[in-house]
Amino acid sequence: MRQYLIRRILLIIPTLIGITLLTFILTRVVPGGPIEQALMESRFQNQNVSFQSQNAGPRDGLSDDDLEYLKKLYGFDKPIYLAYLSWLYKVVQLDLGDSYRYNEPVWNLIKERLPVSIYYGLITTVLTYFACIPLGILKAVKDKTWIDSSTSILIFTGYSVPAFVLGLILVVYMGGRLEWFPMQGFVSDDFSSKGFFGQAWDVIYHSILPLTCYLIGSFASMTVLMKNSLLENLSADYIRTAFAKGLPSKTVIYKHALRNSLIPLAASFGNNISLVFTGSYLIETVFNIDGLGLLGYMAVTERDYPVVMGTLFLSSFFFLFGNILSDICLAIVDPRIRFTA
Amino acid sequence: MDEWLKKLEAMPLKTKLMWAIVIFIALPFIFLILRVVSSHTFRLTVTLTIDGLAIGALLYFVIRFRNLYLGLGMLLAIPMQLSTSIAFADFPFFIDHSAVSRFTSLQVPSGDYLLGTDYEGRDILATIIIGGMHAYLVALITTLTAMLVGIPSGIFLSSKNRYIQSVATSVTQFFEIVPQLFFVLIIMGVYNFWAASAAGSRLVSYYSVPIAGIAIGLSSLPSIARILENRLSLLKSQRFVTALKSSNVKPSKILLYNLLWKNCVAELLIQATFLFGAALLLESALGYAFEIGFGDLGTGGYLSWGKILAEARRSILFGENIYVIIPPIIVTLSSILGVNILGDSLAKHLRS
């Protein structure tokens, strides 16, 4: 087991290098980088100038010195492999570089937004498990009754509703029309002047609508997984034996079947870890929450490549880490699983 | 006719359901023929009649086979299917009507504008029809791309050759780890810049539908590949494969015919239908994301339901016009729900 884990943890390194290398090459080779953008901007500015006023001197794009300066600034003066190696060397020292746009270390940007993302991610994960396991059990026990089919319709509708559309409806109706909930933000403006309970309530009050959106998507698949795995176990031979020897049905379901049917849920545990760190970009924009998802996606559109690389690095790291975590969970829940190196 | 009906009755239920869904999804392409005719009224009447009759017939058969759930899915998916058919038949008319106009801004529903006009003065019905066509095209291209790359990677993933397998694993893992919307946005941004510099302008007024479809399709490769891998590795250990091998059937024939065609097509079709629904969702999310502040990436003419939603959000925040936001929400929700129900009912019948 220990050997297996060590091997898995060591395997993270080549996978991470592969992913970051690919993304790095993508950001380098494809057009549309910061330098091309600067060039294009200047070309269009010159065009506009020459259209508008005739007395501006004819200048074609950036001068060579400017170009050299820009290349040095963005680290484009080195060949790809050297640039990548120097990026990697910095990452090993926990330095993700400086953002082009904010002129701040990427690490600081991420650190500022981490609490918000972790808050939403953790609560979503916990609430999902708390809601899905009982509901899945209920659906499996009452299989093919009206309870099962009516919750099925509900779950399926939830699965099909895009989170951002739901967010839109909630913001417009409950935030705008009825004014029950705040329309945006993580905390209100006078947050620091409140007492502890006031602050806690403020955070909860602001997060009710976004959490609804976060939950609605992740909720469906988990419940169906729980239901199917419990159903599968309930039709197994050992459950029939347990019923046949006269055990009360509660003991059979909750003690025998439930334990075994939690195994697939444990396997999906790790995926939620990466959800904690990446968040959902669209929900964050709808509710104007300044989280990690928003940072990463805005960086993609603004060609802020250090931020792109930094967030991608962190989210892939946590994804891989979460995979290992689910393996450990699996081994704890299911003693039949033996990992061999 | 009777003979034909009898043949239909004799078909196994699974095949019938599969055909019903395939016909339902692929039907709009027939109406491309109507582009030859120039009369708008003729095109519209013919499309509505034929499509209505076809959907009615499908619903009749579905209900006759006592499959109400599938019928519900079809009913809910009608907005997408019908708007695609109409837009295929009569594209120029509706693209004219979904043009921005200052004079017709925010009119309530009336005889001229059946669903009213939005903030920019577009006819909402026309924008929904064109948006539905784009959603359908993106979803279709997504599904085809995902199949085209997903099936080979699924086969390679379950291959015994270690090198092929490790390459396929790393490719699949790349798409699993990189967040989907993130990847799609990178591809779209790159394409947009390319197109902009090729056209010599700073902004590209609309992003390309095929590129969006291909990007979403590539990024949803793992969902097809992993399912196929599981299924193939399960099948490969069964006895009939050993029997086939020992009777000297070519391995490629076993793989492609006996395993893939005879045993995986149903599962793949289920996945494809679900993927279609997921692509509809992602496409509207993408349109929405593009509209709410993606700077240079695309601000113009590409009409999609997500974009209409984003614009409706803006107008509803300023004015209090509920009729602007209701139609796009209803069509988006019901189409996605409908396609997902189609997949689910297919899964219920084919897996049991």
XYZ file of C-alpha atoms in Angstrom:
693
model
C 0.000 0.000 0.000
C 2.672 2.465 0.990
C 4.779 1.558 -1.999
C 1.777 1.994 -4.261
C 1.025 5.409 -2.828
C 4.597 6.579 -3.193
C 4.586 5.452 -6.796
C 1.331 7.258 -7.471
C 2.566 10.451 -5.831
C 5.756 10.325 -7.857
C 3.723 9.763 -11.021
C 2.060 13.141 -10.466
C 5.291 14.853 -11.494
C 5.579 13.609 -15.099
C 1.850 14.081 -15.673
C 2.022 17.662 -14.436
C 5.065 18.333 -16.574
C 3.284 16.926 -19.607
C 0.185 19.049 -19.112
C 2.027 22.267 -18.360
C 4.451 21.694 -21.228
C 1.598 21.226 -23.674
C -0.166 24.343 -22.451
C 3.075 26.272 -22.456
C 3.772 25.336 -26.063
C 0.184 26.188 -26.943
C 0.483 29.641 -25.435
C 3.821 30.188 -27.149
C 3.278 28.823 -30.622
C -0.242 29.956 -31.399
C -0.767 33.535 -32.504
C -2.533 36.031 -30.297
C 0.043 36.347 -27.551
C 0.704 39.597 -25.756
C 3.301 40.741 -28.290
C 1.136 40.108 -31.328
C -1.638 41.921 -29.571
C 0.568 44.886 -28.830
C 1.711 44.918 -32.465
C -1.821 44.788 -33.733
C -3.008 47.474 -31.351
C -0.250 49.801 -32.474
C -0.969 49.095 -36.136
C -4.616 49.931 -35.690
C -3.823 52.997 -33.664
C -1.579 54.219 -36.434
C -4.262 53.558 -38.994
C -6.760 55.534 -36.971
C -4.283 58.355 -36.498
C -3.505 58.543 -40.188
C -7.190 58.518 -41.009
C -8.034 61.191 -38.505
C -5.216 63.691 -38.711
C -2.782 64.122 -41.527
C -0.049 65.829 -39.525
C 0.947 62.706 -37.583
C 4.205 61.376 -38.910
C 4.193 58.045 -40.742
C 5.194 55.394 -38.220
C 4.766 51.767 -38.987
C 3.997 49.708 -35.887
C 6.386 49.427 -32.988
C 10.033 50.239 -33.282
C 12.578 47.441 -32.986
C 13.702 48.658 -29.587
C 10.154 48.612 -28.277
C 9.692 45.122 -29.641
C 12.899 43.924 -27.987
C 11.776 45.475 -24.726
C 8.361 43.805 -24.916
C 9.924 40.453 -25.750
C 12.221 40.716 -22.767
C 9.375 41.827 -20.522
C 7.228 38.840 -21.398
C 10.148 36.444 -21.561
C 9.711 35.770 -25.259
C 13.354 36.373 -26.105
C 14.362 32.842 -25.156
C 13.600 29.630 -27.069
C 10.614 27.639 -25.851
C 12.451 24.910 -23.972
C 14.620 27.391 -22.072
C 11.614 29.508 -21.207
C 9.739 26.451 -20.023
C 12.663 25.256 -17.947
C 13.017 28.624 -16.284
C 9.268 28.649 -15.592
C 9.563 25.168 -14.099
C 12.563 26.199 -12.018
C 10.563 29.076 -10.600
C 7.590 26.821 -9.868
C 9.806 24.495 -7.871
C 10.656 27.523 -5.737
C 6.896 28.177 -5.370
C 7.077 31.238 -7.585
C 4.465 31.238 -10.339
C 5.722 34.413 -12.001
C 4.131 37.838 -12.315
C 0.821 38.573 -13.977
C 1.031 40.727 -17.119
C -2.200 42.463 -16.352
C -2.170 43.037 -12.620
C 1.622 43.407 -12.282
C 1.435 41.290 -9.170
C 2.811 37.850 -8.347
C 0.369 35.191 -9.546
C 0.694 33.447 -6.219
C -0.674 36.527 -4.432
C -3.602 36.756 -6.841
C -4.437 33.129 -6.212
C -3.999 33.485 -2.442
C -6.447 36.391 -2.337
C -9.148 34.378 -4.060
C -8.505 31.023 -2.475
C -10.723 31.476 0.651
C -13.794 32.309 -1.445
C -13.333 29.307 -3.716
C -12.592 26.935 -0.869
C -15.653 28.170 1.012
C -17.992 27.503 -1.889
C -16.301 24.286 -2.944
C -16.259 22.733 0.508
C -19.834 23.646 1.356
C -21.034 22.378 -2.008
C -19.221 19.077 -1.518
C -20.481 18.580 2.015
C -24.050 19.546 1.183
C -24.033 17.340 -1.903
C -23.063 14.309 0.119
C -25.527 15.142 2.871
C -28.380 15.532 0.431
C -27.519 12.784 -2.031
C -26.898 9.834 0.232
C -30.261 9.971 2.056
C -32.122 10.767 -1.139
C -30.385 7.963 -3.005
C -31.257 5.520 -0.212
C -34.863 6.684 -0.243
C -35.084 6.303 -4.004
C -33.553 2.848 -3.951
C -35.747 1.584 -1.109
C -38.896 3.019 -2.670
C -37.865 1.960 -6.147
C -40.604 2.244 -8.788
C -43.071 3.995 -6.504
C -44.382 7.527 -6.952
C -41.716 8.873 -4.577
C -39.003 7.506 -6.832
C -40.493 8.778 -10.070
C -41.391 12.230 -8.771
C -37.899 12.790 -7.357
C -36.496 11.425 -10.613
C -38.264 14.141 -12.563
C -36.998 16.744 -10.108
C -33.442 15.478 -10.291
C -33.499 15.255 -14.043
C -34.805 18.766 -14.385
C -32.048 19.929 -12.067
C -29.482 18.103 -14.185
C -30.701 19.721 -17.387
C -30.948 23.270 -16.080
C -27.752 25.120 -16.883
C -26.437 26.589 -13.642
C -26.050 30.030 -15.143
C -29.658 30.118 -16.371
C -30.861 29.197 -12.907
C -28.557 31.844 -11.469
C -29.999 34.366 -13.875
C -33.559 33.547 -12.864
C -32.667 33.658 -9.181
C -30.789 36.938 -9.427
C -33.441 38.638 -11.486
C -36.421 37.357 -9.572
C -35.333 36.776 -5.978
C -32.594 39.379 -5.936
C -34.018 42.057 -8.174
C -37.776 41.770 -7.967
C -38.486 40.455 -4.503
C -35.241 41.777 -2.954
C -35.049 38.780 -0.647
C -31.389 38.178 -1.256
C -28.450 40.368 -2.225
C -27.812 40.364 -5.941
C -24.058 39.978 -5.949
C -20.810 39.859 -4.047
C -19.378 37.648 -1.328
C -19.952 39.979 1.653
C -21.693 43.319 2.033
C -19.848 46.642 2.164
C -20.110 47.174 5.909
C -18.760 43.702 6.614
C -15.932 44.731 8.940
C -18.190 46.760 11.254
C -20.326 43.745 12.158
C -19.917 41.353 15.056
C -18.940 37.712 14.596
C -22.480 36.419 14.230
C -23.372 39.333 12.023
C -20.427 38.496 9.783
C -21.276 34.816 9.690
C -24.882 35.560 8.791
C -23.728 38.018 6.166
C -21.622 35.389 4.424
C -24.422 32.824 4.587
C -26.968 35.350 3.386
C -24.831 36.193 0.379
C -24.113 32.595 -0.496
C -27.637 31.129 -0.518
C -28.324 31.871 -4.178
C -24.889 30.869 -5.541
C -24.904 27.676 -3.485
C -28.259 26.714 -4.961
C -26.688 26.967 -8.408
C -23.573 25.060 -7.405
C -25.647 22.289 -5.858
C -28.141 21.789 -8.641
C -25.565 20.445 -11.092
C -23.534 18.168 -8.870
C -26.555 16.855 -7.050
C -28.146 14.799 -9.821
C -25.321 12.486 -10.838
C -24.397 11.696 -7.258
C -27.947 10.763 -6.283
C -28.372 8.506 -9.289
C -25.008 6.874 -8.542
C -26.051 6.239 -4.959
C -29.419 4.837 -5.985
C -28.044 2.530 -8.648
C -25.271 1.163 -6.490
C -27.647 0.515 -3.583
C -30.133 -1.164 -5.925
C -27.399 -3.355 -7.310
C -26.390 -4.396 -3.824
C -29.972 -5.011 -2.731
C -30.400 -7.548 -5.494
C -27.215 -9.376 -4.557
C -27.218 -12.864 -3.076
C -25.867 -11.950 0.334
C -28.767 -9.558 0.895
C -31.238 -12.292 0.051
C -29.464 -14.514 2.539
C -29.654 -11.795 5.164
C -33.381 -11.386 4.558
C -33.861 -15.147 4.552
C -32.262 -15.626 7.931
C -34.814 -13.193 9.325
C -32.922 -9.993 9.890
C -35.084 -6.873 10.107
C -35.032 -4.953 6.836
C -33.517 -1.862 8.467
C -30.470 -3.807 9.569
C -30.116 -5.399 6.170
C -30.358 -2.122 4.284
C -28.374 0.156 6.545
C -25.796 -2.260 7.874
C -25.174 -4.640 5.012
C -26.182 -3.044 1.757
C -25.449 0.610 2.465
C -21.833 0.043 3.407
C -21.060 -1.743 0.197
C -22.954 0.713 -1.938
C -20.917 3.632 -0.622
C -17.861 2.359 -2.507
C -18.530 4.109 -5.838
C -19.268 7.332 -3.953
C -15.898 7.115 -2.263
C -14.327 6.753 -5.677
C -15.876 10.016 -6.815
C -14.699 11.858 -3.725
C -11.457 12.984 -5.275
C -13.100 14.736 -8.195
C -14.820 17.069 -5.783
C -11.461 18.218 -4.476
C -10.570 19.757 -7.803
C -14.012 21.357 -7.936
C -13.138 23.102 -4.691
C -10.211 24.787 -6.338
C -11.440 25.576 -9.798
C -14.966 26.623 -8.984
C -17.464 27.373 -11.652
C -16.641 30.334 -13.783
C -20.151 31.109 -14.974
C -21.724 31.047 -11.531
C -18.977 33.332 -10.318
C -19.698 35.826 -13.086
C -23.458 35.728 -12.610
C -23.120 36.514 -8.921
C -20.041 38.678 -9.284
C -17.937 36.568 -6.920
C -14.222 37.137 -7.308
C -13.051 33.554 -7.139
C -10.380 31.383 -8.735
C -12.573 30.320 -11.649
C -13.141 33.912 -12.699
C -9.438 34.678 -12.398
C -8.455 31.762 -14.618
C -10.989 32.366 -17.343
C -10.461 36.098 -17.497
C -6.761 35.354 -17.813
C -7.450 33.139 -20.836
C -9.334 35.881 -22.592
C -6.809 38.548 -21.739
C -3.810 36.396 -22.689
C -2.428 36.779 -19.196
C -0.360 33.647 -19.657
C 1.415 33.452 -16.271
C -1.981 33.444 -14.560
C -3.275 30.844 -17.024
C -0.298 28.599 -16.357
C -0.523 29.152 -12.607
C -4.202 28.326 -12.255
C -3.910 25.381 -14.636
C -0.928 24.063 -12.686
C -2.765 24.299 -9.385
C -6.035 22.842 -10.634
C -4.332 19.898 -12.353
C -2.249 19.295 -9.266
C -5.349 19.146 -7.115
C -7.139 16.946 -9.634
C -4.302 14.410 -9.567
C -4.031 14.715 -5.810
C -7.781 14.152 -5.527
C -7.450 10.999 -7.624
C -4.966 9.580 -5.142
C -7.216 10.653 -2.305
C -10.116 8.747 -3.817
C -7.935 5.684 -4.073
C -7.118 5.951 -0.379
C -10.805 6.436 0.409
C -11.606 3.405 -1.681
C -9.076 1.337 0.225
C -10.505 2.468 3.555
C -14.120 1.784 2.623
C -13.464 -1.459 0.807
C -10.958 -3.699 2.576
C -11.045 -6.140 -0.335
C -9.005 -3.729 -2.411
C -5.299 -4.382 -2.131
C -2.953 -2.140 -3.989
C 0.130 -3.764 -5.322
C 3.080 -1.799 -6.524
C -48.325 0.112 -46.659
C -49.656 -2.780 -44.603
C -46.670 -4.894 -45.378
C -44.381 -2.063 -44.446
C -46.218 -1.595 -41.152
C -45.923 -5.295 -40.415
C -42.213 -5.130 -41.049
C -42.034 -2.229 -38.644
C -43.955 -4.157 -36.010
C -41.603 -7.072 -36.384
C -38.541 -4.941 -35.656
C -37.187 -5.333 -32.130
C -38.157 -2.520 -29.780
C -34.567 -1.394 -29.310
C -34.054 -0.843 -33.012
C -37.329 1.044 -33.272
C -36.376 3.398 -30.492
C -32.937 3.979 -31.931
C -34.398 4.778 -35.328
C -37.035 7.064 -33.832
C -34.382 9.146 -32.120
C -32.028 9.206 -35.103
C -34.861 10.307 -37.403
C -35.982 12.937 -34.931
C -32.506 14.414 -34.644
C -31.547 14.216 -38.324
C -34.877 15.340 -39.785
C -34.055 19.063 -40.218
C -31.537 18.324 -42.955
C -34.340 17.457 -45.376
C -35.505 21.039 -45.336
C -32.280 22.307 -46.812
C -33.805 21.342 -50.172
C -36.387 24.094 -49.783
C -33.661 26.687 -50.235
C -34.222 26.230 -53.984
C -37.684 27.763 -53.780
C -37.715 31.500 -53.364
C -41.145 32.100 -51.865
C -41.040 32.648 -48.113
C -44.646 31.621 -47.456
C -44.216 28.423 -49.433
C -41.042 27.456 -47.578
C -42.580 28.123 -44.209
C -45.833 26.308 -44.907
C -44.110 23.269 -46.370
C -41.629 23.082 -43.506
C -44.262 23.436 -40.831
C -46.520 20.867 -42.488
C -43.874 18.237 -43.165
C -42.105 18.661 -39.850
C -45.387 18.705 -37.963
C -46.558 15.552 -39.738
C -43.245 13.816 -39.162
C -43.133 14.669 -35.480
C -46.791 13.681 -35.176
C -46.094 10.321 -36.801
C -43.092 9.718 -34.563
C -45.127 10.615 -31.493
C -47.933 8.329 -32.651
C -45.587 5.385 -33.036
C -43.859 6.135 -29.769
C -47.144 6.264 -27.906
C -48.335 3.143 -29.682
C -45.305 1.300 -28.398
C -46.320 2.579 -24.946
C -43.258 4.662 -24.450
C -44.634 7.864 -23.021
C -41.311 8.894 -21.526
C -39.648 8.998 -24.936
C -42.637 10.932 -26.266
C -42.213 13.481 -23.493
C -38.579 13.879 -24.444
C -39.509 14.481 -28.076
C -42.190 16.992 -27.115
C -39.734 18.917 -24.978
C -37.034 18.863 -27.637
C -39.402 20.255 -30.288
C -38.241 23.910 -29.895
C -34.729 22.957 -30.969
C -35.778 20.597 -33.740
C -38.496 22.809 -35.196
C -36.454 25.996 -35.109
C -33.605 24.174 -36.851
C -35.948 22.910 -39.551
C -37.426 26.342 -40.119
C -34.051 28.051 -40.121
C -32.627 25.469 -42.545
C -35.533 26.006 -44.913
C -35.764 29.757 -44.655
C -32.462 31.131 -43.415
C -32.379 34.521 -45.219
C -35.802 35.611 -44.017
C -35.071 34.968 -40.368
C -31.572 36.367 -40.450
C -33.101 39.572 -41.877
C -35.643 39.674 -39.119
C -33.093 39.108 -36.390
C -31.153 42.166 -37.517
C -30.607 44.989 -35.090
C -32.904 47.951 -35.619
C -33.250 51.104 -33.596
C -36.856 51.714 -34.512
C -38.403 48.587 -33.124
C -36.777 48.398 -29.713
C -38.711 46.699 -26.912
C -42.119 46.202 -28.473
C -44.632 44.045 -26.685
C -45.864 40.879 -28.440
C -48.295 41.700 -31.236
C -49.361 40.546 -34.690
C -46.186 41.807 -36.326
C -43.842 40.441 -33.719
C -45.296 37.309 -32.235
C -42.979 37.318 -29.241
C -42.172 41.021 -29.237
C -38.788 42.592 -29.827
C -35.781 42.838 -27.567
C -33.552 45.647 -26.385
C -31.708 45.832 -29.688
C -34.922 45.803 -31.704
C -34.641 42.246 -32.987
C -37.662 40.057 -33.481
C -37.387 37.622 -30.556
C -38.995 34.755 -32.476
C -36.470 35.129 -35.293
C -33.513 35.287 -32.889
C -34.739 32.158 -31.176
C -35.088 30.303 -34.474
C -31.603 31.270 -35.652
C -30.165 30.604 -32.191
C -31.795 27.192 -32.160
C -30.205 26.325 -35.476
C -26.768 27.327 -34.214
C -27.252 25.356 -31.010
C -28.284 22.315 -33.044
C -25.344 22.615 -35.439
C -22.807 23.036 -32.645
C -24.279 20.095 -30.752
C -24.282 17.907 -33.859
C -20.690 18.745 -34.773
C -19.697 18.187 -31.146
C -21.250 14.747 -31.109
C -19.689 13.744 -34.430
C -16.235 15.005 -33.394
C -16.410 13.290 -30.031
C -17.382 10.042 -31.743
C -14.685 10.401 -34.357
C -11.890 10.866 -31.820
C -13.508 9.098 -28.875
C -14.057 5.713 -30.491
C -10.432 5.259 -31.624
C -9.113 6.407 -28.264
C -11.500 4.034 -26.524
C -10.197 1.181 -28.653
C -6.588 2.192 -28.040
C -7.242 2.524 -24.309
C -8.328 -1.104 -24.121
C -5.525 -2.270 -26.377
C -2.983 -4.771 -25.135
C -0.042 -2.933 -26.632
C 1.447 -0.985 -23.750
C 2.789 1.889 -25.842
C -0.455 2.545 -27.677
C -2.300 2.305 -24.401
C -0.062 4.745 -22.584
C -0.290 7.290 -25.389
C -4.095 7.000 -25.421
C -4.179 7.249 -21.627
C -2.151 10.431 -21.577
C -4.291 12.032 -24.288
C -7.483 11.130 -22.453
C -6.037 12.273 -19.166
C -5.088 15.627 -20.637
C -8.707 16.296 -21.571
C -9.909 14.985 -18.230
C -7.670 17.261 -16.229
C -7.943 20.486 -18.201
C -11.330 22.052 -17.397
C -13.688 21.819 -20.363
C -14.772 25.429 -20.738
C -11.159 26.502 -20.255
C -9.957 24.406 -23.173
C -12.799 25.519 -25.416
C -12.121 29.162 -24.646
C -8.423 28.790 -25.445
C -9.228 27.214 -28.809
C -11.866 29.812 -29.624
C -9.594 32.668 -28.614
C -6.795 31.357 -30.781
C -9.118 30.867 -33.726
C -10.582 34.301 -33.306
C -7.203 35.961 -33.350
C -6.239 33.957 -36.387
C -9.372 34.895 -38.268
C -9.032 38.514 -37.217
C -5.473 38.830 -38.426
C -6.329 37.017 -41.640
C -9.207 39.388 -42.291
C -7.085 42.362 -41.272
C -9.516 43.652 -38.719
C -9.248 43.855 -34.977
C -12.568 42.240 -34.139
C -14.111 39.211 -35.684
C -17.792 39.779 -35.603
C -18.743 36.181 -34.995
C -17.045 33.043 -33.913
C -17.187 30.037 -36.093
C -19.836 27.401 -35.430
C -17.692 24.456 -36.653
C -14.756 25.533 -34.518
C -16.976 25.769 -31.446
C -18.359 22.314 -32.188
C -14.956 20.759 -32.775
C -13.514 22.326 -29.625
C -16.370 21.136 -27.437
C -16.236 17.724 -29.103
C -12.507 17.319 -28.490
C -12.885 18.336 -24.890
C -15.640 15.799 -24.308
C -13.512 12.965 -25.706
C -13.035 11.263 -22.290
C -16.751 10.657 -21.790
C -16.895 8.504 -24.924
C -13.443 6.955 -24.578
C -13.810 5.841 -20.961
C -17.236 4.283 -21.504
C -15.974 2.403 -24.544
C -12.865 1.292 -22.669
C -14.925 -0.162 -19.815
C -17.312 -1.881 -22.145
C -14.607 -3.322 -24.386
C -12.498 -4.621 -21.518
C -15.621 -6.239 -20.077
C -16.520 -7.836 -23.403
C -13.016 -8.996 -24.222
C -12.971 -11.360 -21.266
C -16.159 -13.102 -22.372
C -16.274 -16.554 -23.835
C -17.614 -15.760 -27.260
C -14.459 -13.778 -27.984
C -12.341 -16.808 -27.160
C -14.602 -18.905 -29.361
C -14.252 -16.462 -32.236
C -10.499 -16.342 -31.807
C -10.170 -20.083 -31.809
C -12.271 -20.331 -34.952
C -9.676 -18.197 -36.684
C -11.626 -15.009 -37.217
C -9.419 -12.019 -37.899
C -8.778 -9.989 -34.706
C -9.669 -6.737 -36.485
C -12.978 -8.231 -37.546
C -13.726 -9.401 -34.018
C -12.946 -5.949 -32.688
C -14.812 -3.906 -35.260
C -17.750 -6.161 -36.081
C -18.436 -8.462 -33.155
C -17.431 -6.200 -30.337
C -17.936 -2.663 -31.584
C -20.817 -2.963 -34.012
C -22.782 -5.750 -32.397
C -22.244 -4.888 -28.757
C -21.322 -1.228 -28.361
C -23.501 0.722 -30.777
C -26.431 0.959 -28.389
C -24.240 2.231 -25.580
C -22.534 4.694 -27.900
C -25.872 6.009 -29.114
C -26.983 6.596 -25.532
C -23.770 8.451 -24.838
C -24.129 10.428 -28.052
C -27.600 11.571 -27.081
C -26.424 12.634 -23.646
C -23.476 14.369 -25.244
C -25.846 16.189 -27.566
C -27.703 17.528 -24.542
C -24.481 18.446 -22.777
C -23.267 20.226 -25.905
C -26.481 22.238 -26.098
C -25.870 23.263 -22.507
C -22.230 24.121 -23.043
C -22.997 26.013 -26.219
C -25.495 28.236 -24.484
C -23.039 28.690 -21.609
C -20.398 29.667 -24.137
C -22.700 32.149 -25.845
C -23.536 33.580 -22.465
C -19.891 33.813 -21.450
C -18.971 35.487 -24.721
C -21.663 38.044 -24.281
C -20.936 39.035 -20.696
C -17.522 40.438 -21.162
C -15.051 38.532 -23.213
C -13.492 41.633 -24.580
C -12.082 40.955 -27.992
C -13.228 37.402 -28.387
C -16.487 38.026 -30.151
C -19.217 40.554 -29.747
C -21.184 40.442 -32.920
C -23.574 38.514 -35.044
C -23.376 34.942 -33.824
C -26.794 34.372 -32.401
C -27.138 31.706 -29.798
C -29.610 31.145 -27.021
C -26.962 31.877 -24.426
C -26.221 35.197 -26.041
C -29.894 36.094 -26.180
C -30.128 35.204 -22.498
C -27.194 37.410 -21.645
C -28.714 40.312 -23.557
C -32.089 39.718 -22.003
C -30.394 39.848 -18.609
C -29.041 43.266 -19.437
C -32.369 44.566 -20.614
C -34.226 43.145 -17.673
C -31.833 44.820 -15.281
C -32.538 48.184 -16.870
C -36.182 47.951 -17.892
C -38.752 45.668 -16.391
C -39.606 43.639 -19.472
C -40.328 40.106 -18.438
C -41.417 38.971 -21.922
C -37.875 39.456 -23.231
C -36.328 36.876 -20.934
C -39.095 34.254 -20.743
C -38.879 32.786 -24.306
C -35.115 32.121 -24.390
C -35.211 30.577 -20.911
C -38.103 28.306 -21.884
C -36.589 27.111 -25.166
C -33.156 26.529 -23.629
C -34.465 24.618 -20.651
C -36.982 22.531 -22.542
C -34.588 21.558 -25.341
C -31.828 20.493 -23.008
C -34.273 18.648 -20.789
C -35.899 17.019 -23.811
C -32.660 15.725 -25.320
C -31.553 14.422 -21.941
C -34.858 12.611 -21.505
C -34.408 11.066 -24.959
C -31.037 9.738 -23.843
C -32.414 8.544 -20.548
C -35.328 6.673 -22.068
C -32.975 5.128 -24.596
C -30.730 4.047 -21.744
C -33.642 2.538 -19.841
C -34.628 0.352 -22.788
C -31.258 -0.545 -24.218
C -29.443 -1.325 -20.999
C -32.037 -3.589 -19.439
